[in-house]
Amino acid sequence: MASLWRNVLAGVGLAALLAGILAVAYLTAPQAPRPAGSEIARSKETANGLFVASFEPERGVVRQGELQSWLLTVKTGAGTPVEGAAITISGGMPQHRHGLPTSPHATDYLGDGRYRIGGVKFTMSGLWQLHFAISAAAGSDTVVFNVVL
């Protein structure tokens, strides 16, 4: 019976030692920098200033692990809705160096410069980037949105 207790105590001690090592490793591991407020803005001017784009989850909440739709609103600098735009989407997780797990695409034009972007899925927490290429009568431009989960 004494050897059983000795083995149990040795197992508990080993588990505590491993937990301590993991805690130290986690607390001292380098952390990816979190984007500043302006870097996670949901509305911004496109790279060349042709448009102002806004991006938000259709249901108002960013959800991890679920296929969801987002709304991209595209307007001119003067605030006129951009209609009939061709939109392509790419992106991924820059720190992990992988792309999106799905192929998001513009599914519907909802009027007033709003486009439904379907097929958006974030599979893990961290910084995601979504790149939009927008082509319309005024020209072509790009915008990148950072999404932090």
Short mmCIF file of N, CA and C in Angstrom, two decimals:
data_model
loop_
_atom_site.label_atom_id
_atom_site.label_comp_id
_atom_site.label_asym_id
_atom_site.label_seq_id
_atom_site.Cartn_x
_atom_site.Cartn_y
_atom_site.Cartn_z
N MET A 1 0.82 -1.21 0.00
CA MET A 1 0.00 0.00 0.00
C MET A 1 0.86 1.26 0.00
N ALA A 2 1.98 1.20 0.70
CA ALA A 2 2.88 2.35 0.76
C ALA A 2 3.43 2.67 -0.63
N SER A 3 3.73 1.64 -1.42
CA SER A 3 4.27 1.90 -2.76
C SER A 3 3.21 2.53 -3.66
N LEU A 4 1.95 2.20 -3.47
CA LEU A 4 0.87 2.83 -4.24
C LEU A 4 0.83 4.32 -3.95
N TRP A 5 0.88 4.70 -2.67
CA TRP A 5 0.85 6.11 -2.30
C TRP A 5 2.09 6.83 -2.81
N ARG A 6 3.23 6.15 -2.77
CA ARG A 6 4.46 6.75 -3.27
C ARG A 6 4.32 7.04 -4.77
N ASN A 7 3.74 6.11 -5.51
CA ASN A 7 3.54 6.30 -6.95
C ASN A 7 2.53 7.43 -7.24
N VAL A 8 1.48 7.50 -6.45
CA VAL A 8 0.48 8.56 -6.61
C VAL A 8 1.13 9.92 -6.35
N LEU A 9 1.89 10.03 -5.25
CA LEU A 9 2.55 11.30 -4.94
C LEU A 9 3.57 11.66 -6.01
N ALA A 10 4.28 10.69 -6.52
CA ALA A 10 5.25 10.95 -7.59
C ALA A 10 4.53 11.45 -8.84
N GLY A 11 3.39 10.87 -9.16
CA GLY A 11 2.60 11.30 -10.32
C GLY A 11 2.08 12.72 -10.15
N VAL A 12 1.60 13.03 -8.94
CA VAL A 12 1.10 14.38 -8.67
C VAL A 12 2.25 15.39 -8.76
N GLY A 13 3.39 15.02 -8.21
CA GLY A 13 4.56 15.91 -8.26
C GLY A 13 5.00 16.14 -9.70
N LEU A 14 5.02 15.10 -10.51
CA LEU A 14 5.40 15.23 -11.91
C LEU A 14 4.41 16.11 -12.67
N ALA A 15 3.12 15.94 -12.40
CA ALA A 15 2.09 16.76 -13.04
C ALA A 15 2.26 18.23 -12.65
N ALA A 16 2.55 18.50 -11.39
CA ALA A 16 2.76 19.88 -10.93
C ALA A 16 3.99 20.48 -11.60
N LEU A 17 5.05 19.71 -11.72
CA LEU A 17 6.26 20.19 -12.37
C LEU A 17 5.99 20.53 -13.84
N LEU A 18 5.28 19.66 -14.55
CA LEU A 18 4.94 19.92 -15.95
C LEU A 18 4.04 21.15 -16.09
N ALA A 19 3.08 21.30 -15.19
CA ALA A 19 2.20 22.48 -15.23
C ALA A 19 3.01 23.74 -15.02
N GLY A 20 3.97 23.73 -14.13
CA GLY A 20 4.83 24.89 -13.90
C GLY A 20 5.67 25.23 -15.12
N ILE A 21 6.23 24.21 -15.76
CA ILE A 21 7.04 24.44 -16.96
C ILE A 21 6.18 25.04 -18.07
N LEU A 22 4.97 24.50 -18.27
CA LEU A 22 4.07 25.03 -19.30
C LEU A 22 3.66 26.48 -18.99
N ALA A 23 3.42 26.78 -17.72
CA ALA A 23 3.04 28.15 -17.34
C ALA A 23 4.17 29.13 -17.64
N VAL A 24 5.40 28.75 -17.31
CA VAL A 24 6.55 29.62 -17.59
C VAL A 24 6.70 29.80 -19.10
N ALA A 25 6.57 28.73 -19.86
CA ALA A 25 6.71 28.82 -21.32
C ALA A 25 5.64 29.73 -21.91
N TYR A 26 4.41 29.62 -21.43
CA TYR A 26 3.32 30.45 -21.94
C TYR A 26 3.53 31.92 -21.59
N LEU A 27 3.91 32.18 -20.35
CA LEU A 27 4.06 33.56 -19.89
C LEU A 27 5.27 34.26 -20.50
N THR A 28 6.27 33.53 -20.91
CA THR A 28 7.47 34.16 -21.48
C THR A 28 7.51 34.09 -23.01
N ALA A 29 6.54 33.46 -23.63
CA ALA A 29 6.52 33.36 -25.10
C ALA A 29 6.25 34.73 -25.70
N PRO A 30 6.89 35.03 -26.83
CA PRO A 30 6.62 36.33 -27.48
C PRO A 30 5.18 36.38 -27.97
N GLN A 31 4.55 37.52 -27.77
CA GLN A 31 3.17 37.71 -28.18
C GLN A 31 3.13 38.54 -29.45
N ALA A 32 2.24 38.19 -30.35
CA ALA A 32 2.05 38.98 -31.56
C ALA A 32 1.47 40.33 -31.15
N PRO A 33 1.97 41.42 -31.72
CA PRO A 33 1.43 42.73 -31.36
C PRO A 33 -0.03 42.85 -31.79
N ARG A 34 -0.83 43.47 -30.93
CA ARG A 34 -2.23 43.71 -31.26
C ARG A 34 -2.31 45.03 -32.02
N PRO A 35 -3.09 45.07 -33.08
CA PRO A 35 -3.21 46.30 -33.86
C PRO A 35 -3.79 47.44 -33.02
N ALA A 36 -3.34 48.64 -33.31
CA ALA A 36 -3.90 49.83 -32.65
C ALA A 36 -5.33 50.05 -33.15
N GLY A 37 -6.05 50.92 -32.46
CA GLY A 37 -7.45 51.17 -32.79
C GLY A 37 -7.68 51.52 -34.24
N SER A 38 -6.82 52.37 -34.82
CA SER A 38 -7.01 52.76 -36.21
C SER A 38 -6.77 51.59 -37.16
N GLU A 39 -5.97 50.62 -36.72
CA GLU A 39 -5.68 49.47 -37.56
C GLU A 39 -6.80 48.44 -37.57
N ILE A 40 -7.73 48.54 -36.63
CA ILE A 40 -8.87 47.62 -36.63
C ILE A 40 -10.17 48.37 -36.91
N ALA A 41 -10.04 49.53 -37.52
CA ALA A 41 -11.20 50.34 -37.86
C ALA A 41 -12.11 49.56 -38.82
N ARG A 42 -13.39 49.75 -38.68
CA ARG A 42 -14.37 49.09 -39.55
C ARG A 42 -14.75 49.95 -40.74
N SER A 43 -14.23 51.17 -40.80
CA SER A 43 -14.49 52.06 -41.94
C SER A 43 -13.19 52.78 -42.25
N LYS A 44 -12.80 52.78 -43.53
CA LYS A 44 -11.55 53.45 -43.92
C LYS A 44 -11.55 53.77 -45.40
N GLU A 45 -10.67 54.69 -45.73
CA GLU A 45 -10.47 55.07 -47.13
C GLU A 45 -9.65 53.97 -47.82
N THR A 46 -9.94 53.73 -49.09
CA THR A 46 -9.18 52.74 -49.84
C THR A 46 -7.76 53.27 -50.10
N ALA A 47 -6.87 52.39 -50.51
CA ALA A 47 -5.44 52.72 -50.64
C ALA A 47 -5.17 53.96 -51.48
N ASN A 48 -5.88 54.13 -52.59
CA ASN A 48 -5.65 55.29 -53.47
C ASN A 48 -6.69 56.39 -53.29
N GLY A 49 -7.55 56.25 -52.30
CA GLY A 49 -8.52 57.30 -51.98
C GLY A 49 -9.73 57.38 -52.88
N LEU A 50 -9.96 56.36 -53.72
CA LEU A 50 -11.13 56.41 -54.61
C LEU A 50 -12.45 56.20 -53.87
N PHE A 51 -12.41 55.38 -52.83
CA PHE A 51 -13.64 54.99 -52.12
C PHE A 51 -13.42 55.07 -50.61
N VAL A 52 -14.54 55.04 -49.90
CA VAL A 52 -14.55 54.83 -48.46
C VAL A 52 -15.33 53.53 -48.26
N ALA A 53 -14.70 52.58 -47.58
CA ALA A 53 -15.33 51.27 -47.39
C ALA A 53 -15.57 51.03 -45.90
N SER A 54 -16.67 50.36 -45.62
CA SER A 54 -17.00 49.94 -44.25
C SER A 54 -17.29 48.45 -44.28
N PHE A 55 -16.89 47.77 -43.22
CA PHE A 55 -17.00 46.32 -43.18
C PHE A 55 -17.50 45.90 -41.81
N GLU A 56 -18.59 45.12 -41.77
CA GLU A 56 -19.15 44.70 -40.48
C GLU A 56 -19.86 43.36 -40.63
N PRO A 57 -19.89 42.57 -39.53
CA PRO A 57 -20.62 41.30 -39.60
C PRO A 57 -22.11 41.58 -39.77
N GLU A 58 -22.76 40.81 -40.63
CA GLU A 58 -24.18 41.05 -40.91
C GLU A 58 -25.03 40.92 -39.66
N ARG A 59 -24.68 39.99 -38.79
CA ARG A 59 -25.45 39.81 -37.54
C ARG A 59 -24.89 40.61 -36.38
N GLY A 60 -23.88 41.46 -36.64
CA GLY A 60 -23.36 42.35 -35.61
C GLY A 60 -22.31 41.76 -34.68
N VAL A 61 -22.04 40.47 -34.78
CA VAL A 61 -21.08 39.82 -33.89
C VAL A 61 -20.10 39.01 -34.72
N VAL A 62 -18.82 39.12 -34.39
CA VAL A 62 -17.81 38.30 -35.05
C VAL A 62 -17.81 36.95 -34.36
N ARG A 63 -17.98 35.88 -35.13
CA ARG A 63 -18.06 34.54 -34.55
C ARG A 63 -16.93 33.68 -35.09
N GLN A 64 -16.30 32.95 -34.19
CA GLN A 64 -15.22 32.04 -34.58
C GLN A 64 -15.80 30.67 -34.89
N GLY A 65 -15.31 30.06 -35.98
CA GLY A 65 -15.68 28.70 -36.31
C GLY A 65 -16.99 28.54 -37.05
N GLU A 66 -17.68 29.65 -37.37
CA GLU A 66 -18.96 29.57 -38.07
C GLU A 66 -18.88 30.28 -39.41
N LEU A 67 -19.52 29.70 -40.41
CA LEU A 67 -19.64 30.36 -41.70
C LEU A 67 -20.61 31.52 -41.53
N GLN A 68 -20.22 32.71 -41.94
CA GLN A 68 -21.06 33.88 -41.73
C GLN A 68 -20.99 34.84 -42.90
N SER A 69 -21.90 35.79 -42.91
CA SER A 69 -21.93 36.84 -43.93
C SER A 69 -21.57 38.17 -43.29
N TRP A 70 -20.86 38.98 -44.05
CA TRP A 70 -20.50 40.33 -43.63
C TRP A 70 -21.04 41.30 -44.66
N LEU A 71 -21.10 42.56 -44.29
CA LEU A 71 -21.56 43.60 -45.21
C LEU A 71 -20.41 44.55 -45.51
N LEU A 72 -20.15 44.77 -46.79
CA LEU A 72 -19.17 45.74 -47.24
C LEU A 72 -19.94 46.89 -47.87
N THR A 73 -19.76 48.07 -47.33
CA THR A 73 -20.40 49.26 -47.88
C THR A 73 -19.33 50.08 -48.57
N VAL A 74 -19.58 50.44 -49.83
CA VAL A 74 -18.60 51.19 -50.62
C VAL A 74 -19.26 52.49 -51.08
N LYS A 75 -18.61 53.60 -50.75
CA LYS A 75 -19.10 54.92 -51.15
C LYS A 75 -17.94 55.74 -51.69
N THR A 76 -18.27 56.77 -52.43
CA THR A 76 -17.24 57.70 -52.89
C THR A 76 -16.83 58.56 -51.70
N GLY A 77 -15.76 59.32 -51.87
CA GLY A 77 -15.34 60.24 -50.81
C GLY A 77 -16.41 61.25 -50.46
N ALA A 78 -17.28 61.58 -51.43
CA ALA A 78 -18.38 62.52 -51.20
C ALA A 78 -19.58 61.85 -50.55
N GLY A 79 -19.53 60.52 -50.36
CA GLY A 79 -20.62 59.81 -49.71
C GLY A 79 -21.65 59.20 -50.63
N THR A 80 -21.41 59.23 -51.95
CA THR A 80 -22.33 58.64 -52.91
C THR A 80 -22.13 57.13 -52.95
N PRO A 81 -23.21 56.34 -52.81
CA PRO A 81 -23.07 54.88 -52.87
C PRO A 81 -22.49 54.42 -54.20
N VAL A 82 -21.61 53.44 -54.15
CA VAL A 82 -21.00 52.88 -55.35
C VAL A 82 -21.81 51.65 -55.75
N GLU A 83 -22.44 51.73 -56.91
CA GLU A 83 -23.25 50.62 -57.39
C GLU A 83 -22.52 49.86 -58.48
N GLY A 84 -22.85 48.59 -58.62
CA GLY A 84 -22.32 47.78 -59.69
C GLY A 84 -20.82 47.50 -59.60
N ALA A 85 -20.27 47.51 -58.41
CA ALA A 85 -18.84 47.25 -58.25
C ALA A 85 -18.54 45.76 -58.37
N ALA A 86 -17.38 45.46 -58.91
CA ALA A 86 -16.86 44.09 -58.92
C ALA A 86 -15.92 44.00 -57.72
N ILE A 87 -16.15 43.01 -56.87
CA ILE A 87 -15.38 42.90 -55.63
C ILE A 87 -14.76 41.51 -55.55
N THR A 88 -13.46 41.47 -55.28
CA THR A 88 -12.80 40.20 -55.02
C THR A 88 -12.19 40.27 -53.62
N ILE A 89 -12.15 39.11 -52.96
CA ILE A 89 -11.71 39.05 -51.57
C ILE A 89 -10.63 38.00 -51.42
N SER A 90 -9.61 38.34 -50.65
CA SER A 90 -8.58 37.39 -50.26
C SER A 90 -8.17 37.74 -48.84
N GLY A 91 -7.24 37.00 -48.29
CA GLY A 91 -6.77 37.32 -46.94
C GLY A 91 -6.26 36.12 -46.20
N GLY A 92 -6.15 36.26 -44.90
CA GLY A 92 -5.66 35.18 -44.06
C GLY A 92 -5.12 35.71 -42.76
N MET A 93 -4.24 34.91 -42.14
CA MET A 93 -3.61 35.27 -40.87
C MET A 93 -2.13 35.56 -41.13
N PRO A 94 -1.73 36.83 -41.13
CA PRO A 94 -0.35 37.16 -41.46
C PRO A 94 0.68 36.54 -40.51
N GLN A 95 0.40 36.48 -39.21
CA GLN A 95 1.37 35.90 -38.27
C GLN A 95 1.54 34.40 -38.46
N HIS A 96 0.49 33.74 -38.93
CA HIS A 96 0.55 32.29 -39.14
C HIS A 96 0.93 31.94 -40.57
N ARG A 97 0.93 32.94 -41.43
CA ARG A 97 1.28 32.77 -42.84
C ARG A 97 0.41 31.75 -43.56
N HIS A 98 -0.90 31.85 -43.30
CA HIS A 98 -1.83 31.02 -44.07
C HIS A 98 -3.02 31.84 -44.50
N GLY A 99 -3.67 31.39 -45.54
CA GLY A 99 -4.81 32.10 -46.10
C GLY A 99 -6.10 31.79 -45.36
N LEU A 100 -7.17 32.25 -45.95
CA LEU A 100 -8.51 32.01 -45.40
C LEU A 100 -8.89 30.54 -45.61
N PRO A 101 -9.66 29.97 -44.69
CA PRO A 101 -10.08 28.58 -44.86
C PRO A 101 -11.23 28.42 -45.87
N THR A 102 -11.82 29.53 -46.28
CA THR A 102 -12.93 29.52 -47.24
C THR A 102 -12.60 30.50 -48.36
N SER A 103 -13.50 30.62 -49.30
CA SER A 103 -13.34 31.57 -50.41
C SER A 103 -14.48 32.58 -50.38
N PRO A 104 -14.38 33.60 -49.52
CA PRO A 104 -15.45 34.60 -49.45
C PRO A 104 -15.65 35.28 -50.80
N HIS A 105 -16.89 35.66 -51.06
CA HIS A 105 -17.21 36.33 -52.31
C HIS A 105 -18.45 37.20 -52.13
N ALA A 106 -18.57 38.21 -52.98
CA ALA A 106 -19.75 39.08 -52.95
C ALA A 106 -20.92 38.28 -53.50
N THR A 107 -21.97 38.14 -52.69
CA THR A 107 -23.11 37.33 -53.10
C THR A 107 -24.30 38.15 -53.57
N ASP A 108 -24.49 39.34 -52.98
CA ASP A 108 -25.66 40.15 -53.30
C ASP A 108 -25.31 41.63 -53.23
N TYR A 109 -25.97 42.42 -54.08
CA TYR A 109 -25.94 43.87 -53.93
C TYR A 109 -27.23 44.23 -53.22
N LEU A 110 -27.14 44.91 -52.08
CA LEU A 110 -28.31 45.20 -51.25
C LEU A 110 -28.80 46.63 -51.41
N GLY A 111 -28.19 47.40 -52.29
CA GLY A 111 -28.57 48.80 -52.47
C GLY A 111 -27.78 49.71 -51.54
N ASP A 112 -27.76 51.00 -51.86
CA ASP A 112 -27.09 52.02 -51.07
C ASP A 112 -25.60 51.73 -50.87
N GLY A 113 -24.97 51.09 -51.88
CA GLY A 113 -23.55 50.80 -51.81
C GLY A 113 -23.18 49.61 -50.94
N ARG A 114 -24.19 48.82 -50.50
CA ARG A 114 -23.93 47.69 -49.59
C ARG A 114 -23.90 46.37 -50.37
N TYR A 115 -22.86 45.58 -50.08
CA TYR A 115 -22.66 44.28 -50.71
C TYR A 115 -22.55 43.22 -49.63
N ARG A 116 -23.28 42.13 -49.80
CA ARG A 116 -23.17 41.01 -48.86
C ARG A 116 -21.96 40.17 -49.28
N ILE A 117 -21.10 39.90 -48.31
CA ILE A 117 -19.92 39.06 -48.53
C ILE A 117 -20.18 37.74 -47.81
N GLY A 118 -20.40 36.68 -48.57
CA GLY A 118 -20.69 35.38 -47.98
C GLY A 118 -19.45 34.51 -47.92
N GLY A 119 -19.52 33.48 -47.08
CA GLY A 119 -18.44 32.51 -47.00
C GLY A 119 -17.27 32.94 -46.13
N VAL A 120 -17.51 33.84 -45.18
CA VAL A 120 -16.44 34.28 -44.28
C VAL A 120 -16.40 33.33 -43.08
N LYS A 121 -15.20 32.82 -42.78
CA LYS A 121 -15.04 31.92 -41.62
C LYS A 121 -13.68 32.15 -40.99
N PHE A 122 -13.68 32.36 -39.69
CA PHE A 122 -12.45 32.50 -38.91
C PHE A 122 -12.34 31.26 -38.03
N THR A 123 -11.30 30.47 -38.24
CA THR A 123 -11.19 29.19 -37.56
C THR A 123 -10.44 29.23 -36.23
N MET A 124 -9.77 30.35 -35.94
CA MET A 124 -9.02 30.44 -34.69
C MET A 124 -8.92 31.89 -34.25
N SER A 125 -8.55 32.08 -33.00
CA SER A 125 -8.38 33.44 -32.51
C SER A 125 -7.06 34.01 -33.03
N GLY A 126 -6.99 35.32 -33.08
CA GLY A 126 -5.80 36.00 -33.55
C GLY A 126 -6.16 37.08 -34.55
N LEU A 127 -5.15 37.60 -35.24
CA LEU A 127 -5.34 38.66 -36.22
C LEU A 127 -5.58 38.07 -37.60
N TRP A 128 -6.69 38.45 -38.20
CA TRP A 128 -7.03 38.07 -39.57
C TRP A 128 -7.04 39.34 -40.42
N GLN A 129 -6.70 39.20 -41.68
CA GLN A 129 -6.80 40.31 -42.61
C GLN A 129 -7.67 39.90 -43.79
N LEU A 130 -8.54 40.82 -44.20
CA LEU A 130 -9.36 40.62 -45.38
C LEU A 130 -9.03 41.73 -46.37
N HIS A 131 -8.59 41.33 -47.56
CA HIS A 131 -8.20 42.25 -48.62
C HIS A 131 -9.33 42.32 -49.64
N PHE A 132 -9.77 43.53 -49.95
CA PHE A 132 -10.82 43.73 -50.94
C PHE A 132 -10.26 44.49 -52.13
N ALA A 133 -10.48 43.97 -53.32
CA ALA A 133 -10.17 44.69 -54.56
C ALA A 133 -11.52 45.14 -55.12
N ILE A 134 -11.68 46.43 -55.29
CA ILE A 134 -12.96 47.01 -55.70
C ILE A 134 -12.77 47.69 -57.05
N SER A 135 -13.57 47.28 -58.03
CA SER A 135 -13.54 47.92 -59.35
C SER A 135 -14.93 48.46 -59.65
N ALA A 136 -15.00 49.73 -60.00
CA ALA A 136 -16.27 50.38 -60.33
C ALA A 136 -16.00 51.43 -61.39
N ALA A 137 -17.02 52.19 -61.75
CA ALA A 137 -16.89 53.19 -62.80
C ALA A 137 -15.80 54.22 -62.49
N ALA A 138 -15.59 54.53 -61.21
CA ALA A 138 -14.58 55.53 -60.82
C ALA A 138 -13.16 54.99 -60.92
N GLY A 139 -13.01 53.66 -61.02
CA GLY A 139 -11.68 53.06 -61.11
C GLY A 139 -11.56 51.86 -60.19
N SER A 140 -10.33 51.42 -60.00
CA SER A 140 -10.05 50.25 -59.15
C SER A 140 -9.20 50.66 -57.96
N ASP A 141 -9.48 50.07 -56.82
CA ASP A 141 -8.75 50.38 -55.60
C ASP A 141 -8.83 49.20 -54.65
N THR A 142 -8.05 49.24 -53.59
CA THR A 142 -8.02 48.15 -52.62
C THR A 142 -8.14 48.70 -51.19
N VAL A 143 -8.57 47.81 -50.31
CA VAL A 143 -8.64 48.15 -48.89
C VAL A 143 -8.42 46.86 -48.10
N VAL A 144 -7.76 46.99 -46.96
CA VAL A 144 -7.50 45.84 -46.09
C VAL A 144 -8.12 46.11 -44.73
N PHE A 145 -8.90 45.16 -44.25
CA PHE A 145 -9.49 45.26 -42.92
C PHE A 145 -8.85 44.21 -42.02
N ASN A 146 -8.47 44.64 -40.82
CA ASN A 146 -7.95 43.73 -39.79
C ASN A 146 -9.12 43.32 -38.90
N VAL A 147 -9.22 42.04 -38.62
CA VAL A 147 -10.24 41.52 -37.71
C VAL A 147 -9.51 40.73 -36.64
N VAL A 148 -9.72 41.11 -35.37
CA VAL A 148 -9.07 40.43 -34.26
C VAL A 148 -10.11 39.62 -33.50
N LEU A 149 -9.84 38.33 -33.34
CA LEU A 149 -10.72 37.46 -32.57
C LEU A 149 -10.03 37.09 -31.29
#
